[in-house]
Structure formats: structure tokens, C-alpha cells
């Protein structure tokens, strides 16, 4: 009875969340939504029709589609969908649509106060909309503190000429950030601070600083030194919460996860399987694909490989591989229940593209990594995992079968792998402790709830 009353009292506050419509952004936002729901808030999710979340998995939330539901607007035709979200964030023409929607919602909710808007950091235009309505906006940053610090330094790095250096400088150290090599900076994928991606990152940083608070999918003990810098550079409250420690993201998966892999893993020996997945967006050409396949087979280790349809440019799925090529040790699927795979005792290591969700999920399940970043924040996270925390081996020179099988051996067979596993085990323990009463993540979660509850609209 007491509990019931408590729930009724707190359910009179609603939070509106707006994820950026890609898998690596939808997962943490919906995990956050579920956590806030469990703390008593009512939840509204704004979403685009492009990559609509699986609404049927969230009967306890209200969903409202915005931005791309005008059938007359040809930007929303199927062929241009992939360009849709970037178009919006570059042109900022979502602001009016969002303002109208929020005005309706704020007028509607007579019995329920809207406490705040939480949007992905990429939706930078939402800050001015929230300001104009006097609605506090919190930012969900779906990547690491470290990569965000580097992103905030892009103008400085551009001034110093890093983005135009030729290949002869790739191995040189970046003197402003001694952890990084020039090639890590170049892999972000921008040419100068005038290119559209750099402009997006710059707006993202500016409007994150202007927000009412930042929620990071991370934990204090993972990025303690970076937290000091963030608190200095971003003059708003930061809340560090490692979502994969609380929940899996299976319910927000846009693709069907092949559950049969768990039965396959049940039949493998402890820590014998290399799990391989390069996230939801990255692509390789056929040559790289074949190098990966040869590297895996030559390693002679059992492996579970996620080859997303569309992963190989110009191919539907596996047609560039000769029949029977992968042999009996390899299992290939289109999409896996990643967190369950990482949690399985048969999984010995994770060959990843170092997307932040994958990285954190790996740490949270104490799985050693091989890091093959593609673009964006991934090279920065790969460097951090391999050189600062030393829980991964960085495959720095792309995909070459000899280097691949030797990295697999280092992590799966050699003494080095045992040491890496031990270090990642310690990190996982720190994450576990951080969730306990008095632990850093637990306190961050509690102070986030108190903070949101205190916001006055
Ligand atoms: C991207 C960026 O890489 C990332 O750094 C950024 O912060 C968010 O957007 P993505 O490239 O897809 O995301 O990688 P990642 O961040 O690792 O997210 C992939 C998600 O898909 C993970 O939560 C993972 O568990 C899930 N996944 C992946 C599956 O559910 N099944 C799979 O087979 C593979």
C-alpha cells in the first residue's frame, strides 16, 4: 500500500526523451528511459519514422513520431532515409516541428508536470527550442568522456594542422594529447573544422555546455581522470551511469537477434570463443572482408561472427566467401543478442569496432577486446582501452590476415591475454561495486533522480 502511494505520487512527473535514430544511440536512450521509469517517472519518447524503436516492447511508454511524418516531403522518401538524420542536424530545420510538438505536450499535461527534455547530444538544435519554452534540457552523451574531450578540441587540433598531415606522420604522437597518434585523430573522419561532421561536433559541444546537465553512459572508475577535465570544461552537472550494468538493450534492437547462438555457445568450452562484431553502421569492402575471414580461420579458434546484411559493400551477405570456407569452428549470424553473448562463459574475447556501447558492454561483462576502430569516436576509445586501461589489443593497421590471427592468439592463447583478462575482471568488479549503495554509479543515479525532480518548468 505504501509502495502504491509512493508510485502514484511520483508518477505525476513526465520526462520527454528524444533519441538520435541509430542503434548505438537508441539503445542507451531506451535503457535510460527504463531506468527513469523504474524510479517513478512517466515516459514519452519522441522518435522519427526512420528507425522507429520497437514500440510494442514498451507498452508502459508513450511514443510520438516527429520530424519525418510529412508524406509530401520528398526528403523522407525511402532512398534518402539514411541521409535524413544528418540532414536534419546540419540544417536545424527540426526546431519548429519540435517546438510545436512540445508546446502541445506542455499544454496537454495538466495533471502531470513535464520535468525536462532529455535528448541525444547530436540533436543540438533542441537546446534553443527547450530554452524558448523554459523547459530544462538534459543531454544524453552516448559516447565516452574521453572522446568528447577530444571532440571539444577539434578546433585546436585543426589550428595545429593535424587534419591535413600526410601519411608520413601517422605514427607520430599528438603533443596536445600524448596518448594519441596522428592516425587516431585522422580516423575520426574529418578534414578540417569547416567540414559538416566537424560543424556537427562543434554545435554538439556548444549546446551540451548550454544544457542543464549531461548523462554519460559510463562509470566514474572507468574514466576518473577524464571526469575532472569534463567537470572543468562542461560547467553543468554530470551523471555517470553504466546502463549495461542495469539492463540489456535487447528490447530496443532494430534487427532480430539470433537467439540460437546461446545454445551454440552452451556447447563450447569456457572462454574458448572469440565473439566478432563491428556494430550497426560500419562497412568493409570485399578485400577487407576476406582478410577478416582468413584471419579468423587461420587463428584456429572457435568464433561467433556477426555479419550484418550490408556489412560488406556491394554484397547482400556472405556470397563473397567460398562455400564451407569458415569450417566447423566458425558460426556466422546476421545479428546476435550481444550482451547475452558477452555474458556467456564460453566467450573468451570480443573483436570489436570499439563503438562505445560495445566497449562498455565488454567491460561490464569482463571480456578482453581486440579493437578495430572504423571512424568517429572509435579510434579514441580503442586507444584508451588498449593503452590506458590495457584491456584490449589495438589492431592499428586495418585488416591484414597475419596481423589478425596473431592478435587473436595474443588475446586468446598467450600469457598476455590472461593479464588482459585479469585487468578487465578488475574493471568489471569496480563497475559492480559502483552500483552498490554508496557506490559512484548508484549515487549518480540517485542524484539524477533528485535533480530531475527538483527542476521547475
Ligand atoms: C555508434 C558508435 O560507434 C558509438 O561509438 C556511438 O557512441 C553510438 O553510435 P555503433 O557503431 O552501432 O554505434 O556501435 P555501438 O556503440 O557498439 O552500438 C551497437 C549496439 O548494437 C550495442 O548496444 C550492441 O549490443 C548492439 N548489437 C550489436 C546487438 O544487439 N547485436 C549485434 O549483433 C551487434
Short mmCIF file of C-alpha atoms and ligand atoms in Angstrom, two decimals:
data_model
loop_
_atom_site.label_atom_id
_atom_site.label_comp_id
_atom_site.label_asym_id
_atom_site.label_seq_id
_atom_site.Cartn_x
_atom_site.Cartn_y
_atom_site.Cartn_z
CA UNK A 1 0.00 0.00 0.00
CA UNK A 2 2.77 2.34 1.00
CA UNK A 3 4.59 1.47 -2.20
CA UNK A 4 1.50 2.07 -4.27
CA UNK A 5 1.09 5.52 -2.81
CA UNK A 6 4.74 6.31 -3.46
CA UNK A 7 4.34 5.31 -7.10
CA UNK A 8 1.22 7.40 -7.54
CA UNK A 9 2.89 10.42 -6.05
CA UNK A 10 5.97 10.23 -8.24
CA UNK A 11 4.13 9.27 -11.48
CA UNK A 12 2.86 12.81 -11.75
CA UNK A 13 6.11 13.83 -13.37
CA UNK A 14 6.85 13.11 -17.00
CA UNK A 15 10.11 13.11 -18.88
CA UNK A 16 10.27 13.54 -22.66
CA UNK A 17 13.18 11.75 -24.32
CA UNK A 18 14.38 12.10 -27.89
CA UNK A 19 16.91 9.53 -29.15
CA UNK A 20 19.02 10.01 -32.27
CA UNK A 21 17.71 7.37 -34.69
CA UNK A 22 20.60 4.92 -34.91
CA UNK A 23 21.08 1.69 -32.97
CA UNK A 24 24.07 2.86 -30.95
CA UNK A 25 22.07 5.88 -29.79
CA UNK A 26 18.62 4.28 -29.41
CA UNK A 27 19.90 1.55 -27.07
CA UNK A 28 21.30 3.78 -24.32
CA UNK A 29 18.36 6.22 -24.54
CA UNK A 30 15.81 3.45 -24.06
CA UNK A 31 17.88 1.93 -21.26
CA UNK A 32 17.86 5.35 -19.60
CA UNK A 33 14.09 5.65 -20.17
CA UNK A 34 13.52 2.28 -18.50
CA UNK A 35 15.70 3.26 -15.55
CA UNK A 36 13.83 6.55 -15.08
CA UNK A 37 10.52 4.73 -15.40
CA UNK A 38 11.63 2.34 -12.65
CA UNK A 39 12.25 5.41 -10.49
CA UNK A 40 8.65 6.52 -10.91
CA UNK A 41 8.68 8.95 -13.84
CA UNK A 42 6.23 8.71 -16.74
CA UNK A 43 7.96 8.50 -20.09
CA UNK A 44 7.27 9.97 -23.52
CA UNK A 45 9.59 9.04 -26.37
CA UNK A 46 9.81 11.29 -29.41
CA UNK A 47 11.02 9.34 -32.40
CA UNK A 48 11.42 9.53 -36.14
CA UNK A 49 9.74 7.08 -38.52
CA UNK A 50 13.20 6.28 -39.77
CA UNK A 51 14.48 3.55 -37.42
CA UNK A 52 11.38 3.65 -35.23
CA UNK A 53 12.07 1.93 -31.91
CA UNK A 54 10.18 -1.33 -31.28
CA UNK A 55 7.17 0.35 -29.73
CA UNK A 56 5.44 -2.94 -28.82
CA UNK A 57 8.28 -3.71 -26.40
CA UNK A 58 7.45 -0.59 -24.38
CA UNK A 59 3.72 -0.63 -23.55
CA UNK A 60 4.49 1.49 -20.47
CA UNK A 61 5.78 4.44 -22.56
CA UNK A 62 4.01 6.95 -24.81
CA UNK A 63 5.52 7.28 -28.29
CA UNK A 64 5.13 10.27 -30.59
CA UNK A 65 6.61 10.37 -34.07
CA UNK A 66 8.03 13.69 -35.21
CA UNK A 67 10.16 15.28 -37.94
CA UNK A 68 9.72 12.82 -40.81
CA UNK A 69 5.99 12.14 -40.94
CA UNK A 70 5.10 14.50 -43.77
CA UNK A 71 4.32 12.32 -46.84
CA UNK A 72 4.70 15.38 -49.10
CA UNK A 73 8.30 15.95 -48.07
CA UNK A 74 10.50 14.09 -50.51
CA UNK A 75 13.47 14.10 -48.15
CA UNK A 76 11.63 11.32 -46.32
CA UNK A 77 11.30 9.03 -49.30
CA UNK A 78 12.89 5.65 -48.68
CA UNK A 79 16.03 6.28 -50.73
CA UNK A 80 17.03 9.28 -48.70
CA UNK A 81 16.26 7.91 -45.26
CA UNK A 82 19.85 7.23 -44.39
CA UNK A 83 20.59 10.87 -45.12
CA UNK A 84 17.63 12.05 -43.17
CA UNK A 85 19.01 12.44 -39.68
CA UNK A 86 22.25 14.11 -40.78
CA UNK A 87 20.20 16.48 -42.98
CA UNK A 88 18.16 17.50 -40.03
CA UNK A 89 21.01 18.09 -37.68
CA UNK A 90 23.04 20.03 -40.19
CA UNK A 91 20.18 22.24 -41.30
CA UNK A 92 18.50 22.62 -37.91
CA UNK A 93 15.09 22.71 -39.56
CA UNK A 94 13.67 20.35 -36.97
CA UNK A 95 13.42 23.18 -34.45
CA UNK A 96 9.98 24.46 -35.45
CA UNK A 97 8.49 20.98 -35.64
CA UNK A 98 9.86 20.11 -32.23
CA UNK A 99 8.69 23.38 -30.65
CA UNK A 100 5.11 22.82 -31.88
CA UNK A 101 5.11 19.27 -30.56
CA UNK A 102 6.48 20.29 -27.17
CA UNK A 103 4.00 23.17 -26.87
CA UNK A 104 1.18 20.68 -27.40
CA UNK A 105 2.63 18.30 -24.83
CA UNK A 106 3.19 21.00 -22.23
CA UNK A 107 -0.38 22.27 -22.68
CA UNK A 108 -1.79 18.75 -22.54
CA UNK A 109 -0.20 17.55 -19.35
CA UNK A 110 -2.41 19.25 -16.81
CA UNK A 111 -2.16 16.58 -14.11
CA UNK A 112 1.40 15.72 -14.88
CA UNK A 113 4.28 18.14 -14.86
CA UNK A 114 6.83 17.72 -17.60
CA UNK A 115 10.12 17.80 -15.70
CA UNK A 116 12.54 18.02 -18.56
CA UNK A 117 13.54 17.05 -22.06
CA UNK A 118 16.41 14.60 -22.48
CA UNK A 119 17.88 14.46 -25.98
CA UNK A 120 20.84 12.85 -27.64
CA UNK A 121 23.83 15.21 -27.75
CA UNK A 122 23.69 15.13 -31.57
CA UNK A 123 20.25 16.81 -31.51
CA UNK A 124 21.91 20.13 -30.70
CA UNK A 125 19.07 22.27 -32.09
CA UNK A 126 16.84 21.03 -29.28
CA UNK A 127 18.64 23.32 -26.80
CA UNK A 128 17.29 26.56 -28.30
CA UNK A 129 13.82 25.02 -28.54
CA UNK A 130 13.92 23.97 -24.88
CA UNK A 131 15.22 27.41 -23.87
CA UNK A 132 12.41 29.16 -25.73
CA UNK A 133 9.87 27.09 -23.78
CA UNK A 134 11.69 27.41 -20.50
CA UNK A 135 11.97 23.65 -20.41
CA UNK A 136 15.20 22.24 -18.92
CA UNK A 137 17.11 20.05 -21.38
CA UNK A 138 19.50 17.34 -20.28
CA UNK A 139 21.85 15.72 -22.74
CA UNK A 140 22.48 12.02 -23.12
CA UNK A 141 26.01 11.57 -24.42
CA UNK A 142 26.21 8.07 -25.83
CA UNK A 143 29.98 8.03 -26.10
CA UNK A 144 32.90 8.21 -23.69
CA UNK A 145 34.06 11.22 -21.71
CA UNK A 146 37.47 10.84 -23.30
CA UNK A 147 36.25 11.04 -26.90
CA UNK A 148 34.03 14.00 -26.02
CA UNK A 149 37.06 15.85 -24.62
CA UNK A 150 38.95 15.20 -27.86
CA UNK A 151 35.93 16.28 -29.94
CA UNK A 152 35.81 19.53 -27.98
CA UNK A 153 39.43 20.12 -29.01
CA UNK A 154 38.88 19.74 -32.77
CA UNK A 155 39.28 23.49 -33.44
CA UNK A 156 42.63 23.41 -31.60
CA UNK A 157 43.78 20.29 -33.46
CA UNK A 158 42.71 21.89 -36.73
CA UNK A 159 44.64 25.07 -35.89
CA UNK A 160 47.74 23.00 -35.31
CA UNK A 161 47.30 21.40 -38.75
CA UNK A 162 46.73 17.80 -37.69
CA UNK A 163 43.89 17.11 -40.10
CA UNK A 164 45.97 17.87 -43.18
CA UNK A 165 49.08 15.86 -42.26
CA UNK A 166 50.14 13.27 -44.83
CA UNK A 167 50.72 9.57 -44.25
CA UNK A 168 54.36 10.04 -43.27
CA UNK A 169 53.15 11.43 -39.91
CA UNK A 170 50.69 8.68 -38.99
CA UNK A 171 52.80 7.15 -36.21
CA UNK A 172 53.73 10.47 -34.59
CA UNK A 173 52.43 11.40 -31.20
CA UNK A 174 49.86 14.19 -30.85
CA UNK A 175 51.68 16.52 -28.47
CA UNK A 176 48.48 18.10 -27.09
CA UNK A 177 47.13 14.61 -26.26
CA UNK A 178 50.20 12.39 -25.80
CA UNK A 179 48.09 9.24 -25.59
CA UNK A 180 47.09 9.63 -29.24
CA UNK A 181 48.92 9.07 -32.50
CA UNK A 182 48.19 11.21 -35.55
CA UNK A 183 46.43 8.27 -37.18
CA UNK A 184 43.93 8.13 -34.30
CA UNK A 185 42.99 11.75 -34.96
CA UNK A 186 42.73 11.21 -38.72
CA UNK A 187 40.47 8.19 -38.22
CA UNK A 188 37.81 10.43 -36.66
CA UNK A 189 37.00 11.19 -40.29
CA UNK A 190 37.12 14.97 -40.56
CA UNK A 191 39.28 17.04 -42.86
CA UNK A 192 39.04 20.43 -41.16
CA UNK A 193 36.86 22.20 -38.63
CA UNK A 194 34.79 23.52 -41.56
CA UNK A 195 33.56 20.15 -42.76
CA UNK A 196 29.96 19.20 -41.88
CA UNK A 197 30.88 16.48 -39.38
CA UNK A 198 33.22 18.88 -37.56
CA UNK A 199 30.49 21.51 -37.52
CA UNK A 200 28.07 18.99 -36.08
CA UNK A 201 30.53 18.06 -33.33
CA UNK A 202 31.22 21.71 -32.59
CA UNK A 203 27.48 22.51 -32.25
CA UNK A 204 27.04 19.36 -30.18
CA UNK A 205 29.75 20.51 -27.75
CA UNK A 206 28.43 24.08 -27.58
CA UNK A 207 24.83 23.06 -26.90
CA UNK A 208 25.88 20.36 -24.45
CA UNK A 209 27.68 23.05 -22.45
CA UNK A 210 24.47 25.13 -22.57
CA UNK A 211 22.30 22.26 -21.28
CA UNK A 212 21.04 21.65 -17.75
CA UNK A 213 23.13 18.52 -17.27
CA UNK A 214 24.88 15.63 -19.00
CA UNK A 215 24.10 11.95 -18.58
CA UNK A 216 27.03 9.73 -19.61
CA UNK A 217 26.82 6.02 -20.34
CA UNK A 218 29.95 5.29 -18.31
CA UNK A 219 31.13 4.96 -14.72
CA UNK A 220 33.45 7.05 -12.63
CA UNK A 221 36.11 4.40 -12.04
CA UNK A 222 36.42 3.79 -15.79
CA UNK A 223 37.21 7.39 -16.72
CA UNK A 224 38.14 9.09 -13.46
CA UNK A 225 40.84 11.41 -14.86
CA UNK A 226 38.59 12.43 -17.74
CA UNK A 227 35.82 13.29 -15.30
CA UNK A 228 37.96 16.04 -13.77
CA UNK A 229 38.53 17.55 -17.19
CA UNK A 230 34.85 17.27 -18.12
CA UNK A 231 33.80 18.96 -14.89
CA UNK A 232 36.15 21.79 -15.73
CA UNK A 233 35.23 22.14 -19.43
CA UNK A 234 31.48 21.49 -19.19
CA UNK A 235 30.10 23.72 -16.44
CA UNK A 236 26.96 21.64 -15.81
CA UNK A 237 26.24 18.60 -13.67
CA UNK A 238 27.48 15.26 -14.99
CA UNK A 239 25.85 11.94 -14.12
CA UNK A 240 27.80 8.77 -14.92
CA UNK A 241 25.63 5.66 -15.17
CA UNK A 242 26.77 2.43 -16.89
CA UNK A 243 23.46 1.33 -18.45
CA UNK A 244 24.60 -2.18 -19.49
CA UNK A 245 25.16 -2.97 -15.82
CA UNK A 246 21.48 -2.30 -15.15
CA UNK A 247 19.73 -3.60 -18.27
CA UNK A 248 20.30 -5.31 -21.60
CA UNK A 249 19.36 -3.47 -24.75
CA UNK A 250 17.65 -6.42 -26.45
CA UNK A 251 14.22 -4.78 -26.33
CA UNK A 252 15.49 -1.85 -28.42
CA UNK A 253 17.28 -3.92 -31.04
CA UNK A 254 16.16 -2.82 -34.51
CA UNK A 255 17.21 -6.14 -36.05
CA UNK A 256 16.06 -9.55 -34.83
CA UNK A 257 18.68 -11.09 -32.59
CA UNK A 258 19.51 -14.70 -33.42
CA UNK A 259 18.88 -16.43 -30.09
CA UNK A 260 20.14 -19.80 -31.31
CA UNK A 261 23.71 -18.64 -30.69
CA UNK A 262 23.23 -19.13 -26.96
CA UNK A 263 22.62 -22.86 -27.46
CA UNK A 264 25.72 -22.98 -29.69
CA UNK A 265 27.78 -21.20 -27.02
CA UNK A 266 26.48 -23.65 -24.38
CA UNK A 267 28.32 -26.37 -26.28
CA UNK A 268 31.70 -24.60 -26.34
CA UNK A 269 34.35 -24.70 -23.63
CA UNK A 270 34.84 -21.90 -21.14
CA UNK A 271 36.44 -18.75 -22.59
CA UNK A 272 37.18 -20.53 -25.88
CA UNK A 273 35.10 -18.44 -28.31
CA UNK A 274 36.07 -15.18 -29.99
CA UNK A 275 32.97 -13.03 -30.48
CA UNK A 276 33.29 -10.75 -33.52
CA UNK A 277 31.02 -7.81 -34.29
CA UNK A 278 31.60 -4.38 -35.76
CA UNK A 279 28.38 -2.65 -34.71
CA UNK A 280 25.37 -1.38 -36.58
CA UNK A 281 26.82 1.02 -39.16
CA UNK A 282 30.39 0.12 -40.15
CA UNK A 283 31.10 -1.42 -43.56
CA UNK A 284 34.07 -3.11 -45.22
CA UNK A 285 34.95 -3.74 -48.83
CA UNK A 286 35.23 -7.27 -50.14
CA UNK A 287 39.03 -7.38 -49.78
CA UNK A 288 38.85 -6.42 -46.11
CA UNK A 289 36.05 -8.92 -45.57
CA UNK A 290 38.18 -11.73 -46.96
CA UNK A 291 41.16 -10.68 -44.81
CA UNK A 292 38.92 -10.86 -41.73
CA UNK A 293 37.62 -14.29 -42.76
CA UNK A 294 41.13 -15.65 -43.42
CA UNK A 295 42.45 -14.18 -40.18
CA UNK A 296 39.65 -15.86 -38.23
CA UNK A 297 40.06 -19.24 -39.88
CA UNK A 298 43.87 -19.17 -39.64
CA UNK A 299 43.65 -18.42 -35.91
CA UNK A 300 42.12 -21.89 -35.39
CA UNK A 301 40.00 -20.53 -32.54
CA UNK A 302 36.22 -21.06 -32.39
CA UNK A 303 34.44 -17.85 -33.31
CA UNK A 304 30.98 -16.35 -33.43
CA UNK A 305 30.88 -13.67 -36.12
CA UNK A 306 28.10 -11.15 -36.66
CA UNK A 307 27.96 -10.21 -40.34
CA UNK A 308 25.15 -7.70 -40.60
CA UNK A 309 23.41 -7.67 -44.01
CA UNK A 310 25.02 -4.69 -45.75
CA UNK A 311 28.30 -5.02 -43.81
CA UNK A 312 30.17 -5.96 -46.98
CA UNK A 313 29.83 -3.19 -49.57
CA UNK A 314 28.20 -4.49 -52.74
CA UNK A 315 27.18 -7.84 -51.17
CA UNK A 316 23.94 -8.98 -49.66
CA UNK A 317 25.58 -11.18 -47.06
CA UNK A 318 28.26 -13.89 -47.33
CA UNK A 319 28.33 -14.52 -51.07
CA UNK A 320 31.98 -13.48 -51.45
CA UNK A 321 33.07 -16.36 -49.21
CA UNK A 322 33.70 -19.77 -50.82
CA UNK A 323 31.30 -22.50 -49.60
CA UNK A 324 32.38 -24.25 -46.40
CA UNK A 325 35.18 -21.71 -46.07
CA UNK A 326 34.58 -20.93 -42.41
CA UNK A 327 34.74 -24.58 -41.39
CA UNK A 328 33.31 -26.14 -38.27
CA UNK A 329 34.82 -23.79 -35.75
CA UNK A 330 33.01 -20.73 -37.02
CA UNK A 331 29.41 -19.66 -36.60
CA UNK A 332 28.14 -16.64 -38.54
CA UNK A 333 24.87 -14.84 -37.82
CA UNK A 334 23.23 -11.66 -39.04
CA UNK A 335 22.66 -10.13 -35.61
CA UNK A 336 23.20 -11.50 -32.09
CA UNK A 337 21.94 -10.86 -28.57
CA UNK A 338 25.26 -9.15 -27.89
CA UNK A 339 25.07 -8.58 -24.16
CA UNK A 340 23.98 -12.18 -23.54
CA UNK A 341 26.84 -13.39 -25.73
CA UNK A 342 29.35 -11.28 -23.81
CA UNK A 343 27.94 -12.55 -20.53
CA UNK A 344 28.26 -16.20 -21.63
CA UNK A 345 31.09 -18.15 -20.00
CA UNK A 346 32.19 -19.60 -23.37
CA UNK A 347 33.06 -16.13 -24.66
CA UNK A 348 36.81 -15.53 -24.28
CA UNK A 349 37.30 -12.24 -26.12
CA UNK A 350 35.49 -9.66 -28.25
CA UNK A 351 36.88 -8.41 -31.55
CA UNK A 352 35.06 -5.09 -31.78
CA UNK A 353 34.96 -1.86 -33.79
CA UNK A 354 35.22 -0.06 -30.43
CA UNK A 355 31.80 1.59 -30.64
CA UNK A 356 31.16 2.94 -27.18
CA UNK A 357 28.19 0.68 -26.35
CA UNK A 358 30.13 -2.41 -27.39
CA UNK A 359 33.18 -1.27 -25.43
CA UNK A 360 31.22 -0.62 -22.26
CA UNK A 361 29.21 -3.84 -22.63
CA UNK A 362 32.50 -5.73 -22.92
CA UNK A 363 33.95 -4.09 -19.80
CA UNK A 364 30.72 -4.69 -17.88
CA UNK A 365 30.96 -8.43 -18.68
CA UNK A 366 34.75 -8.53 -18.18
CA UNK A 367 35.57 -9.57 -21.74
CA UNK A 368 39.01 -8.77 -23.18
CA UNK A 369 38.97 -6.92 -26.51
CA UNK A 370 40.65 -6.74 -29.87
CA UNK A 371 39.99 -3.24 -31.18
CA UNK A 372 39.47 -2.42 -34.88
CA UNK A 373 38.01 1.08 -35.00
CA UNK A 374 36.37 2.42 -38.15
CA UNK A 375 35.56 6.11 -37.61
CA UNK A 376 34.21 8.80 -35.29
CA UNK A 377 34.90 8.21 -31.61
CA UNK A 378 36.01 4.60 -32.16
CA UNK A 379 39.76 5.16 -32.63
CA UNK A 380 39.83 7.26 -29.45
CA UNK A 381 38.05 4.59 -27.44
CA UNK A 382 40.27 1.87 -28.93
CA UNK A 383 43.40 3.78 -27.90
CA UNK A 384 42.02 4.34 -24.40
CA UNK A 385 41.14 0.67 -23.94
CA UNK A 386 44.47 -0.58 -25.24
CA UNK A 387 46.92 1.99 -23.84
CA UNK A 388 45.32 3.44 -20.69
CA UNK A 389 43.23 0.62 -19.27
CA UNK A 390 45.15 -2.10 -21.13
CA UNK A 391 42.11 -4.32 -21.57
CA UNK A 392 42.42 -4.69 -25.32
CA UNK A 393 44.84 -5.21 -28.19
CA UNK A 394 44.64 -2.46 -30.82
CA UNK A 395 44.80 -3.70 -34.44
CA UNK A 396 46.17 -0.40 -35.67
CA UNK A 397 46.82 -1.08 -39.32
CA UNK A 398 43.49 -2.15 -40.69
CA UNK A 399 42.64 -5.69 -41.72
CA UNK A 400 45.53 -7.99 -42.65
CA UNK A 401 45.11 -11.73 -42.11
CA UNK A 402 48.54 -12.31 -40.49
CA UNK A 403 48.12 -9.44 -38.03
CA UNK A 404 44.58 -10.57 -37.28
CA UNK A 405 45.46 -14.15 -36.38
CA UNK A 406 48.44 -13.02 -34.33
CA UNK A 407 46.23 -10.55 -32.36
CA UNK A 408 43.70 -13.35 -31.78
CA UNK A 409 46.48 -15.59 -30.48
CA UNK A 410 47.79 -12.84 -28.18
CA UNK A 411 44.39 -12.41 -26.58
CA UNK A 412 43.01 -15.97 -26.64
CA UNK A 413 46.12 -18.11 -26.12
CA UNK A 414 49.15 -16.19 -24.84
CA UNK A 415 50.05 -15.12 -21.31
CA UNK A 416 49.32 -11.53 -22.41
CA UNK A 417 45.67 -12.50 -22.86
CA UNK A 418 45.49 -13.81 -19.30
CA UNK A 419 46.84 -10.50 -18.00
CA UNK A 420 44.35 -8.53 -20.11
CA UNK A 421 41.53 -10.71 -18.81
CA UNK A 422 42.64 -10.11 -15.24
CA UNK A 423 42.65 -6.33 -15.75
CA UNK A 424 39.20 -6.32 -17.32
CA UNK A 425 37.94 -8.51 -14.48
CA UNK A 426 39.09 -5.86 -12.01
CA UNK A 427 37.28 -3.18 -14.01
CA UNK A 428 34.08 -5.21 -14.03
CA UNK A 429 34.35 -5.58 -10.25
CA UNK A 430 34.71 -1.82 -9.95
CA UNK A 431 31.58 -1.40 -12.07
CA UNK A 432 29.74 -3.91 -9.85
CA UNK A 433 30.79 -2.09 -6.69
CA UNK A 434 29.77 1.26 -8.20
CA UNK A 435 26.18 0.00 -8.36
CA UNK A 436 26.02 -0.82 -4.66
CA UNK A 437 24.66 1.52 -2.02
CA UNK A 438 27.17 4.35 -1.64
CA UNK A 439 28.88 3.38 -4.93
CA UNK A 440 29.54 6.05 -7.56
CA UNK A 441 27.00 4.89 -10.17
CA UNK A 442 24.34 4.32 -7.56
CA UNK A 443 24.88 7.85 -6.20
CA UNK A 444 24.87 9.28 -9.71
CA UNK A 445 21.54 7.58 -10.44
CA UNK A 446 20.06 8.85 -7.17
CA UNK A 447 21.30 12.39 -7.71
CA UNK A 448 19.97 12.36 -11.29
CA UNK A 449 16.52 11.43 -9.98
CA UNK A 450 16.71 14.13 -7.27
CA UNK A 451 17.96 16.67 -9.77
CA UNK A 452 15.20 15.98 -12.30
CA UNK A 453 12.61 16.02 -9.53
CA UNK A 454 13.84 19.45 -8.44
CA UNK A 455 13.61 21.01 -11.90
CA UNK A 456 10.91 23.66 -12.17
CA UNK A 457 9.24 24.16 -15.52
C1 LIG B 1 27.70 4.16 -32.93
C2 LIG B 1 29.14 4.46 -32.46
O1 LIG B 1 30.07 3.52 -32.92
C3 LIG B 1 29.25 4.67 -30.99
O2 LIG B 1 30.58 4.88 -30.55
C4 LIG B 1 28.36 5.79 -30.64
O3 LIG B 1 28.53 6.21 -29.31
C5 LIG B 1 26.96 5.36 -30.92
O4 LIG B 1 26.80 5.08 -32.30
P1 LIG B 1 27.55 1.50 -33.39
O5 LIG B 1 28.63 1.72 -34.38
O6 LIG B 1 26.37 0.77 -33.82
O7 LIG B 1 27.15 2.87 -32.70
O8 LIG B 1 28.25 0.68 -32.19
P2 LIG B 1 27.94 0.51 -30.67
O9 LIG B 1 28.03 1.81 -29.95
O10 LIG B 1 28.84 -0.54 -30.18
O11 LIG B 1 26.43 0.03 -30.59
C6 LIG B 1 25.97 -1.19 -31.15
C7 LIG B 1 24.86 -1.73 -30.31
O12 LIG B 1 24.23 -2.78 -31.03
C8 LIG B 1 25.32 -2.32 -28.98
O13 LIG B 1 24.46 -1.93 -27.94
C9 LIG B 1 25.24 -3.82 -29.20
O14 LIG B 1 24.90 -4.57 -28.05
C10 LIG B 1 24.14 -3.94 -30.24
N1 LIG B 1 24.35 -5.14 -31.06
C11 LIG B 1 25.45 -5.22 -31.86
C12 LIG B 1 23.44 -6.16 -31.00
O15 LIG B 1 22.44 -6.10 -30.27
N2 LIG B 1 23.67 -7.28 -31.76
C13 LIG B 1 24.73 -7.40 -32.59
O16 LIG B 1 24.84 -8.44 -33.25
C14 LIG B 1 25.67 -6.35 -32.64
#
